Short mmCIF file of N, CA and C in Angstrom, two decimals:
data_model
loop_
_atom_site.label_atom_id
_atom_site.label_comp_id
_atom_site.label_asym_id
_atom_site.label_seq_id
_atom_site.Cartn_x
_atom_site.Cartn_y
_atom_site.Cartn_z
N MET A 1 16.84 4.74 -25.70
CA MET A 1 17.36 5.94 -26.75
C MET A 1 18.34 6.72 -26.12
N THR A 2 19.33 7.15 -26.63
CA THR A 2 20.30 7.85 -25.85
C THR A 2 20.16 9.04 -26.24
N VAL A 3 20.15 10.25 -25.47
CA VAL A 3 19.85 11.82 -26.43
C VAL A 3 21.47 12.53 -26.36
N PRO A 4 21.94 13.11 -27.12
CA PRO A 4 23.55 13.48 -26.58
C PRO A 4 22.67 15.70 -26.42
N VAL A 5 23.73 15.40 -26.02
CA VAL A 5 23.66 16.81 -24.73
C VAL A 5 24.49 17.46 -24.34
N LEU A 6 24.16 18.85 -25.10
CA LEU A 6 25.82 19.64 -25.28
C LEU A 6 25.56 21.09 -25.15
N ARG A 7 26.40 21.62 -24.25
CA ARG A 7 26.37 23.07 -23.71
C ARG A 7 26.89 23.89 -24.80
N ALA A 8 25.97 24.54 -24.83
CA ALA A 8 25.43 26.30 -25.32
C ALA A 8 26.47 26.96 -25.71
N GLY A 9 26.95 27.51 -26.46
CA GLY A 9 27.97 28.45 -26.75
C GLY A 9 27.08 30.00 -26.87
N PRO A 10 28.04 30.82 -27.17
CA PRO A 10 27.43 31.99 -27.87
C PRO A 10 27.50 32.29 -29.52
N SER A 11 28.02 30.96 -29.99
CA SER A 11 27.43 30.97 -31.17
C SER A 11 26.22 30.23 -31.42
N HIS A 12 25.54 30.05 -30.22
CA HIS A 12 23.80 29.22 -30.23
C HIS A 12 22.81 30.31 -29.82
N ALA A 13 23.05 31.80 -30.04
CA ALA A 13 22.70 32.47 -29.76
C ALA A 13 21.04 32.63 -30.46
N GLU A 14 21.57 32.55 -31.63
CA GLU A 14 19.63 32.93 -32.64
C GLU A 14 19.32 31.40 -32.48
N LEU A 15 19.69 30.27 -32.69
CA LEU A 15 18.84 28.70 -32.16
C LEU A 15 18.08 29.28 -30.97
N LEU A 16 18.71 29.21 -30.05
CA LEU A 16 17.97 29.58 -28.61
C LEU A 16 17.21 30.79 -28.87
N GLY A 17 17.19 31.73 -29.62
CA GLY A 17 16.47 32.77 -29.15
C GLY A 17 14.78 32.61 -30.08
N ARG A 18 15.30 31.16 -31.37
CA ARG A 18 14.25 31.13 -31.70
C ARG A 18 13.64 30.02 -31.16
N LEU A 19 13.60 29.13 -30.26
CA LEU A 19 14.07 27.85 -29.53
C LEU A 19 12.62 28.84 -28.14
N LEU A 20 13.13 29.85 -27.38
CA LEU A 20 12.26 30.31 -26.60
C LEU A 20 11.28 31.01 -27.17
N TYR A 21 11.76 31.37 -28.85
CA TYR A 21 9.59 32.40 -29.12
C TYR A 21 9.11 31.63 -29.79
N ASP A 22 9.49 30.07 -29.33
CA ASP A 22 8.55 28.80 -29.61
C ASP A 22 8.46 28.52 -28.91
N PHE A 23 9.01 28.44 -27.64
CA PHE A 23 7.98 27.73 -26.25
C PHE A 23 7.36 29.37 -25.96
N ASN A 24 7.26 30.08 -26.11
CA ASN A 24 6.12 31.01 -25.16
C ASN A 24 4.84 30.99 -26.66
N THR A 25 5.08 31.01 -27.65
CA THR A 25 4.64 31.13 -28.56
C THR A 25 3.08 29.85 -28.40
N GLU A 26 4.08 28.63 -27.87
CA GLU A 26 2.95 27.77 -28.28
C GLU A 26 2.12 27.79 -26.74
N PHE A 27 2.70 28.11 -25.96
CA PHE A 27 1.77 28.85 -24.75
C PHE A 27 0.97 29.58 -24.55
N ALA A 28 1.48 30.44 -25.47
CA ALA A 28 -0.05 31.96 -25.61
C ALA A 28 1.08 32.73 -24.52
N ALA A 29 2.22 32.59 -24.56
CA ALA A 29 3.07 33.68 -23.63
C ALA A 29 3.30 35.25 -24.11
N PRO A 30 3.36 36.50 -23.67
CA PRO A 30 3.76 37.60 -24.45
C PRO A 30 5.01 36.53 -24.13
N THR A 31 5.60 37.83 -26.01
CA THR A 31 6.95 37.35 -25.82
C THR A 31 7.76 38.64 -26.91
N PRO A 32 8.79 38.86 -26.85
CA PRO A 32 9.19 39.87 -28.21
C PRO A 32 10.01 39.09 -28.63
N PRO A 33 10.27 39.44 -30.03
CA PRO A 33 10.54 38.42 -31.15
C PRO A 33 11.68 37.40 -30.86
N ALA A 34 11.85 36.42 -31.84
CA ALA A 34 13.05 35.54 -31.86
C ALA A 34 14.39 36.55 -31.67
N GLU A 35 15.20 37.75 -32.00
CA GLU A 35 15.99 38.40 -32.48
C GLU A 35 16.17 38.88 -30.89
N VAL A 36 15.22 39.47 -30.59
CA VAL A 36 15.39 39.93 -28.70
C VAL A 36 16.09 38.70 -27.95
N PHE A 37 15.73 37.95 -28.07
CA PHE A 37 15.98 36.72 -27.57
C PHE A 37 17.72 36.21 -27.53
N ALA A 38 17.62 36.02 -29.52
CA ALA A 38 19.08 36.36 -29.71
C ALA A 38 20.01 36.99 -29.12
N ARG A 39 19.61 38.36 -29.10
CA ARG A 39 20.36 38.99 -29.23
C ARG A 39 20.89 39.49 -27.13
N ARG A 40 19.66 38.75 -26.82
CA ARG A 40 20.13 38.53 -25.22
C ARG A 40 21.12 36.96 -24.92
N PHE A 41 20.84 36.01 -25.28
CA PHE A 41 21.08 34.74 -25.01
C PHE A 41 22.94 35.98 -25.33
N SER A 42 23.04 36.48 -26.71
CA SER A 42 24.34 36.49 -26.68
C SER A 42 25.23 37.51 -25.85
N LYS A 43 24.32 37.60 -25.23
CA LYS A 43 25.41 38.93 -23.88
C LYS A 43 25.61 37.68 -22.52
N LEU A 44 24.31 37.08 -22.55
CA LEU A 44 24.09 35.96 -21.37
C LEU A 44 25.58 34.84 -21.89
N LEU A 45 25.29 33.95 -22.65
CA LEU A 45 25.58 32.52 -22.76
C LEU A 45 27.49 32.51 -22.41
N PRO A 46 28.36 33.80 -23.12
CA PRO A 46 29.69 34.09 -21.90
C PRO A 46 29.79 34.10 -20.74
N ARG A 47 28.25 34.40 -20.16
CA ARG A 47 28.85 33.94 -18.54
C ARG A 47 28.71 32.99 -17.53
N SER A 48 29.26 33.38 -16.39
CA SER A 48 29.89 32.14 -15.97
C SER A 48 28.91 31.96 -15.35
N ASP A 49 27.67 32.32 -14.97
CA ASP A 49 26.43 32.20 -14.16
C ASP A 49 24.88 31.83 -15.26
N VAL A 50 25.48 31.45 -16.00
CA VAL A 50 24.40 30.94 -17.20
C VAL A 50 24.82 29.32 -18.03
N ILE A 51 23.93 28.52 -17.81
CA ILE A 51 24.19 27.49 -18.75
C ILE A 51 22.96 27.05 -19.59
N ALA A 52 23.61 27.02 -20.83
CA ALA A 52 23.03 26.60 -22.29
C ALA A 52 23.08 25.44 -22.20
N LEU A 53 22.14 24.02 -22.43
CA LEU A 53 22.02 23.03 -23.45
C LEU A 53 20.64 22.79 -24.25
N LEU A 54 21.72 22.14 -25.35
CA LEU A 54 20.76 21.70 -26.51
C LEU A 54 21.06 20.39 -26.34
N ALA A 55 19.62 19.55 -26.99
CA ALA A 55 19.74 18.17 -26.72
C ALA A 55 19.45 17.60 -28.36
N GLY A 56 20.51 17.13 -28.66
CA GLY A 56 19.89 16.53 -30.26
C GLY A 56 21.43 16.68 -31.31
N ASP A 57 22.05 15.93 -31.73
CA ASP A 57 22.64 16.31 -32.55
C ASP A 57 22.89 15.42 -33.93
N PRO A 58 22.37 15.67 -35.33
CA PRO A 58 22.88 17.65 -35.62
C PRO A 58 21.57 18.77 -35.24
N ASP A 59 20.39 17.58 -35.02
CA ASP A 59 19.29 18.80 -35.28
C ASP A 59 19.29 18.67 -33.83
N ILE A 60 19.07 19.94 -33.17
CA ILE A 60 18.53 20.49 -32.29
C ILE A 60 16.67 20.35 -31.36
N THR A 61 16.46 19.14 -30.30
CA THR A 61 15.41 19.06 -30.29
C THR A 61 14.92 19.70 -28.87
N GLY A 62 15.45 20.30 -27.90
CA GLY A 62 15.44 20.94 -27.68
C GLY A 62 16.38 21.96 -26.64
N PHE A 63 16.18 22.68 -25.62
CA PHE A 63 16.78 23.23 -24.24
C PHE A 63 16.44 23.53 -23.22
N ALA A 64 18.13 23.42 -22.12
CA ALA A 64 17.69 23.99 -20.85
C ALA A 64 18.88 25.06 -20.68
N LEU A 65 17.61 26.29 -19.75
CA LEU A 65 18.56 27.22 -19.86
C LEU A 65 18.78 27.40 -18.23
N LEU A 66 19.74 27.11 -16.84
CA LEU A 66 19.93 27.87 -16.02
C LEU A 66 20.32 28.56 -15.94
N THR A 67 20.19 29.22 -14.53
CA THR A 67 20.97 30.26 -13.91
C THR A 67 21.76 30.29 -12.54
N LEU A 68 22.95 30.94 -12.24
CA LEU A 68 22.94 30.11 -10.76
C LEU A 68 24.28 31.87 -9.92
N ARG A 69 23.35 30.96 -8.74
CA ARG A 69 23.37 33.03 -7.98
C ARG A 69 24.10 32.36 -6.44
N HIS A 70 25.06 33.32 -6.61
CA HIS A 70 25.39 33.13 -4.79
C HIS A 70 24.16 33.25 -3.38
N THR A 71 24.38 32.36 -2.22
CA THR A 71 23.55 32.17 -1.49
C THR A 71 24.38 31.76 0.03
N PRO A 72 23.58 32.96 0.91
CA PRO A 72 24.21 31.75 2.11
C PRO A 72 24.04 30.66 2.58
N TYR A 73 22.66 30.44 1.96
CA TYR A 73 22.92 28.78 2.44
C TYR A 73 23.40 27.17 2.42
N TYR A 74 24.13 27.86 1.37
CA TYR A 74 25.30 26.64 0.13
C TYR A 74 26.61 27.78 0.32
N ASP A 75 27.67 26.47 0.26
CA ASP A 75 29.27 26.73 -0.37
C ASP A 75 29.18 27.18 -2.25
N GLY A 76 27.84 26.53 -2.58
CA GLY A 76 27.68 27.01 -3.92
C GLY A 76 27.15 27.39 -4.20
N PRO A 77 26.50 27.33 -5.42
CA PRO A 77 25.61 28.40 -6.33
C PRO A 77 23.50 27.98 -5.48
N LEU A 78 23.14 28.65 -6.26
CA LEU A 78 21.59 27.99 -6.29
C LEU A 78 21.16 28.17 -7.33
N ALA A 79 21.33 27.37 -7.96
CA ALA A 79 20.69 26.66 -9.49
C ALA A 79 19.18 26.88 -9.79
N GLN A 80 18.83 28.04 -10.73
CA GLN A 80 17.23 28.39 -10.49
C GLN A 80 17.80 27.16 -12.42
N LEU A 81 16.11 26.68 -12.74
CA LEU A 81 15.86 26.37 -14.54
C LEU A 81 15.22 26.99 -14.58
N GLU A 82 15.78 28.12 -15.78
CA GLU A 82 15.12 29.56 -16.04
C GLU A 82 13.91 28.78 -17.32
N GLU A 83 14.52 27.29 -18.14
CA GLU A 83 12.95 27.13 -19.08
C GLU A 83 13.62 25.40 -19.19
N LEU A 84 12.88 24.96 -19.29
CA LEU A 84 13.01 24.09 -20.19
C LEU A 84 12.01 23.39 -21.82
N TYR A 85 12.50 23.34 -22.12
CA TYR A 85 11.65 23.02 -23.14
C TYR A 85 11.98 22.13 -24.78
N VAL A 86 11.24 21.33 -24.82
CA VAL A 86 11.31 19.95 -26.04
C VAL A 86 10.29 20.48 -27.39
N VAL A 87 10.80 19.82 -28.28
CA VAL A 87 10.30 20.49 -29.79
C VAL A 87 8.67 19.88 -29.79
N PRO A 88 7.52 20.26 -29.34
CA PRO A 88 6.42 19.78 -29.63
C PRO A 88 6.42 17.56 -29.90
N GLN A 89 6.50 17.85 -30.95
CA GLN A 89 6.11 17.02 -31.98
C GLN A 89 6.65 15.36 -31.44
N LEU A 90 8.43 16.08 -30.42
CA LEU A 90 8.98 15.09 -30.13
C LEU A 90 9.33 14.71 -28.74
N ARG A 91 8.07 15.68 -28.10
CA ARG A 91 7.81 14.90 -26.59
C ARG A 91 7.67 13.76 -26.81
N ASP A 92 8.04 13.30 -24.92
CA ASP A 92 7.93 11.61 -24.83
C ASP A 92 8.82 10.69 -25.04
N GLN A 93 9.95 11.07 -25.04
CA GLN A 93 10.66 10.25 -25.97
C GLN A 93 12.33 10.31 -25.10
N GLY A 94 11.60 10.76 -23.76
CA GLY A 94 13.10 10.93 -23.14
C GLY A 94 13.59 12.11 -23.11
N ILE A 95 14.16 12.78 -24.25
CA ILE A 95 14.43 14.48 -24.60
C ILE A 95 14.05 15.46 -23.09
N GLY A 96 13.12 15.22 -22.76
CA GLY A 96 13.71 16.15 -21.52
C GLY A 96 13.83 15.26 -20.35
N THR A 97 14.42 14.28 -20.60
CA THR A 97 14.25 13.78 -18.92
C THR A 97 16.49 13.76 -19.38
N ALA A 98 16.83 13.87 -20.77
CA ALA A 98 18.28 14.09 -21.13
C ALA A 98 18.59 15.62 -20.39
N LEU A 99 17.85 16.56 -20.82
CA LEU A 99 18.00 17.55 -20.34
C LEU A 99 18.14 18.04 -19.22
N LEU A 100 16.92 17.51 -18.41
CA LEU A 100 17.12 17.38 -16.87
C LEU A 100 19.05 16.86 -16.47
N ASP A 101 18.68 15.50 -16.63
CA ASP A 101 19.11 15.00 -16.17
C ASP A 101 21.01 15.74 -16.25
N ALA A 102 20.92 16.14 -17.62
CA ALA A 102 22.28 17.23 -17.83
C ALA A 102 22.45 18.37 -17.25
N ALA A 103 21.56 19.06 -16.81
CA ALA A 103 21.35 20.22 -16.00
C ALA A 103 21.33 19.34 -14.49
N VAL A 104 21.37 18.82 -13.54
CA VAL A 104 21.00 18.33 -12.99
C VAL A 104 22.78 17.95 -12.32
N THR A 105 23.75 16.75 -13.32
CA THR A 105 25.29 16.64 -12.93
C THR A 105 25.47 17.72 -13.79
N GLU A 106 25.42 18.65 -14.90
CA GLU A 106 26.27 20.21 -13.85
C GLU A 106 26.21 21.36 -12.85
N VAL A 107 25.09 21.28 -12.53
CA VAL A 107 25.24 21.85 -11.15
C VAL A 107 25.30 20.91 -10.11
N ARG A 108 25.74 19.97 -10.56
CA ARG A 108 25.93 19.08 -8.55
C ARG A 108 27.78 19.73 -8.93
N ALA A 109 28.03 19.70 -10.84
CA ALA A 109 29.87 19.36 -10.34
C ALA A 109 30.31 21.09 -10.01
N LEU A 110 29.01 22.13 -9.94
CA LEU A 110 29.91 23.29 -9.39
C LEU A 110 29.24 23.21 -7.87
N ARG A 111 28.58 22.66 -7.28
CA ARG A 111 28.90 21.92 -5.74
C ARG A 111 27.31 23.41 -5.34
N ALA A 112 26.49 23.16 -6.99
CA ALA A 112 24.96 23.59 -6.43
C ALA A 112 24.20 22.81 -4.79
N GLY A 113 24.07 23.64 -3.97
CA GLY A 113 23.17 22.96 -3.29
C GLY A 113 21.35 22.57 -3.35
N GLU A 114 21.07 23.30 -4.38
CA GLU A 114 19.69 23.47 -4.71
C GLU A 114 19.46 23.88 -5.88
N MET A 115 18.32 23.08 -6.71
CA MET A 115 18.08 23.90 -8.08
C MET A 115 16.57 23.93 -7.80
N ASN A 116 16.08 25.60 -8.30
CA ASN A 116 15.23 26.02 -8.03
C ASN A 116 14.04 25.54 -9.86
N ILE A 117 12.84 25.42 -9.74
CA ILE A 117 12.20 24.79 -10.83
C ILE A 117 10.61 25.68 -10.65
N ASN A 118 10.33 26.93 -11.37
CA ASN A 118 8.79 28.16 -10.99
C ASN A 118 7.98 26.45 -12.18
N VAL A 119 6.63 26.54 -11.86
CA VAL A 119 5.95 25.25 -13.03
C VAL A 119 4.34 26.24 -12.87
N ASP A 120 3.75 26.60 -13.47
CA ASP A 120 2.74 26.81 -12.93
C ASP A 120 1.38 26.13 -13.01
N GLU A 121 0.57 26.29 -11.66
CA GLU A 121 0.20 25.01 -11.22
C GLU A 121 -1.16 24.02 -11.98
N VAL A 122 -1.54 24.85 -12.86
CA VAL A 122 -2.15 24.37 -14.00
C VAL A 122 -1.29 23.24 -15.19
N ASP A 123 0.16 22.93 -14.63
CA ASP A 123 0.77 22.48 -16.09
C ASP A 123 0.54 21.65 -15.07
N VAL A 124 -0.27 20.26 -15.36
CA VAL A 124 -0.80 19.35 -14.40
C VAL A 124 0.68 18.78 -14.93
N ASP A 125 1.11 18.10 -16.45
CA ASP A 125 2.10 18.14 -16.72
C ASP A 125 3.46 17.24 -16.17
N THR A 126 3.29 19.15 -16.23
CA THR A 126 4.87 19.55 -16.35
C THR A 126 5.60 19.35 -14.13
N ARG A 127 4.35 18.90 -13.77
CA ARG A 127 4.98 18.92 -12.07
C ARG A 127 4.48 17.60 -12.73
N ARG A 128 3.74 17.27 -13.11
CA ARG A 128 4.42 15.59 -13.11
C ARG A 128 5.75 15.05 -13.01
N PHE A 129 6.14 15.81 -14.42
CA PHE A 129 7.37 15.34 -14.52
C PHE A 129 8.93 16.17 -13.87
N TYR A 130 8.55 17.25 -12.96
CA TYR A 130 9.42 17.10 -12.17
C TYR A 130 9.59 16.45 -10.87
N GLU A 131 8.35 15.86 -10.89
CA GLU A 131 7.80 15.29 -9.45
C GLU A 131 8.18 14.14 -9.90
N ARG A 132 8.01 13.29 -10.73
CA ARG A 132 9.37 12.32 -11.29
C ARG A 132 10.35 12.08 -11.13
N HIS A 133 10.89 12.74 -11.38
CA HIS A 133 11.88 13.41 -11.11
C HIS A 133 12.92 14.15 -9.42
N GLY A 134 12.55 13.58 -8.58
CA GLY A 134 12.87 13.84 -7.32
C GLY A 134 12.66 15.84 -6.60
N PHE A 135 12.05 15.85 -8.17
CA PHE A 135 11.77 17.67 -7.50
C PHE A 135 10.01 17.77 -6.22
N VAL A 136 10.16 18.58 -5.83
CA VAL A 136 8.63 18.66 -4.52
C VAL A 136 8.52 20.10 -4.69
N ASN A 137 7.38 20.51 -4.75
CA ASN A 137 6.62 21.70 -3.74
C ASN A 137 6.47 21.88 -2.37
N VAL A 138 6.87 21.07 -1.40
CA VAL A 138 7.05 21.56 -0.43
C VAL A 138 8.10 21.21 0.75
N GLU A 139 8.17 22.28 1.56
CA GLU A 139 9.20 22.30 2.37
C GLU A 139 9.94 20.99 2.87
N PRO A 140 10.65 21.05 2.60
CA PRO A 140 11.35 19.40 3.39
C PRO A 140 11.15 19.59 5.27
N GLY A 141 10.46 18.52 5.27
CA GLY A 141 10.38 18.32 7.41
C GLY A 141 8.73 19.17 6.85
N THR A 142 8.07 19.38 6.77
CA THR A 142 6.96 20.20 6.69
C THR A 142 5.58 19.52 5.60
N ASP A 143 4.07 19.81 5.85
CA ASP A 143 3.31 19.07 5.08
C ASP A 143 2.63 20.51 4.03
N PHE A 144 3.33 21.88 4.51
CA PHE A 144 2.63 22.80 2.87
C PHE A 144 3.76 23.31 1.98
N ARG A 145 2.68 23.82 1.04
CA ARG A 145 2.99 23.51 -0.35
C ARG A 145 4.47 24.86 0.11
N MET A 146 4.73 25.17 -1.19
CA MET A 146 6.29 25.90 -1.14
C MET A 146 4.57 27.19 -2.24
N LEU A 147 5.31 28.25 -2.59
CA LEU A 147 5.13 29.15 -3.57
C LEU A 147 5.97 30.23 -3.89
N CYS A 148 5.52 30.64 -5.10
CA CYS A 148 6.73 31.67 -5.71
C CYS A 148 5.39 32.52 -6.08
N TYR A 149 6.02 34.00 -5.38
CA TYR A 149 5.43 34.89 -6.15
C TYR A 149 6.39 35.94 -7.02
N LEU A 150 5.85 36.97 -8.45
CA LEU A 150 6.65 37.52 -8.61
C LEU A 150 5.85 38.79 -8.64
N ARG A 151 6.68 39.89 -9.62
CA ARG A 151 6.17 40.88 -9.37
C ARG A 151 7.24 41.90 -10.57
N GLU A 152 6.51 41.85 -11.56
CA GLU A 152 7.43 43.04 -12.67
C GLU A 152 8.07 44.02 -12.56
N LEU A 153 8.78 44.57 -12.08
CA LEU A 153 9.49 45.76 -12.87
C LEU A 153 9.51 46.90 -14.05
#
């Protein structure tokens, strides 16, 4: 099954806001309303350091959100996959893979040196998905896991 993936623009802010809200509520994560996400997306989507991808046409079945930042470790940016979401009843049909492949293609074209993804340790299925696509949580050349730390401000 070929899944069409397109780059989102500012006109997709409301749709992305709803999808991100759905994602957060599915996993019982604290979340602002979809309208707040839509307002934030309308400011983010015109930026050159933000990439949003949509799967499906005409019905949108998922999205990926990436941010880019400069780093002294590479000539190109470091990419962060902030979110990857597929509508629950459509999972396991290649949509997530299509989004992830498109995301990698997009950031490679920008000469990104690395893509980071944060995944909850208990989310075994998602961890397996990323590992199946070549992502690791072990620093290359070592045998210990990398960890992500955060602090809300």
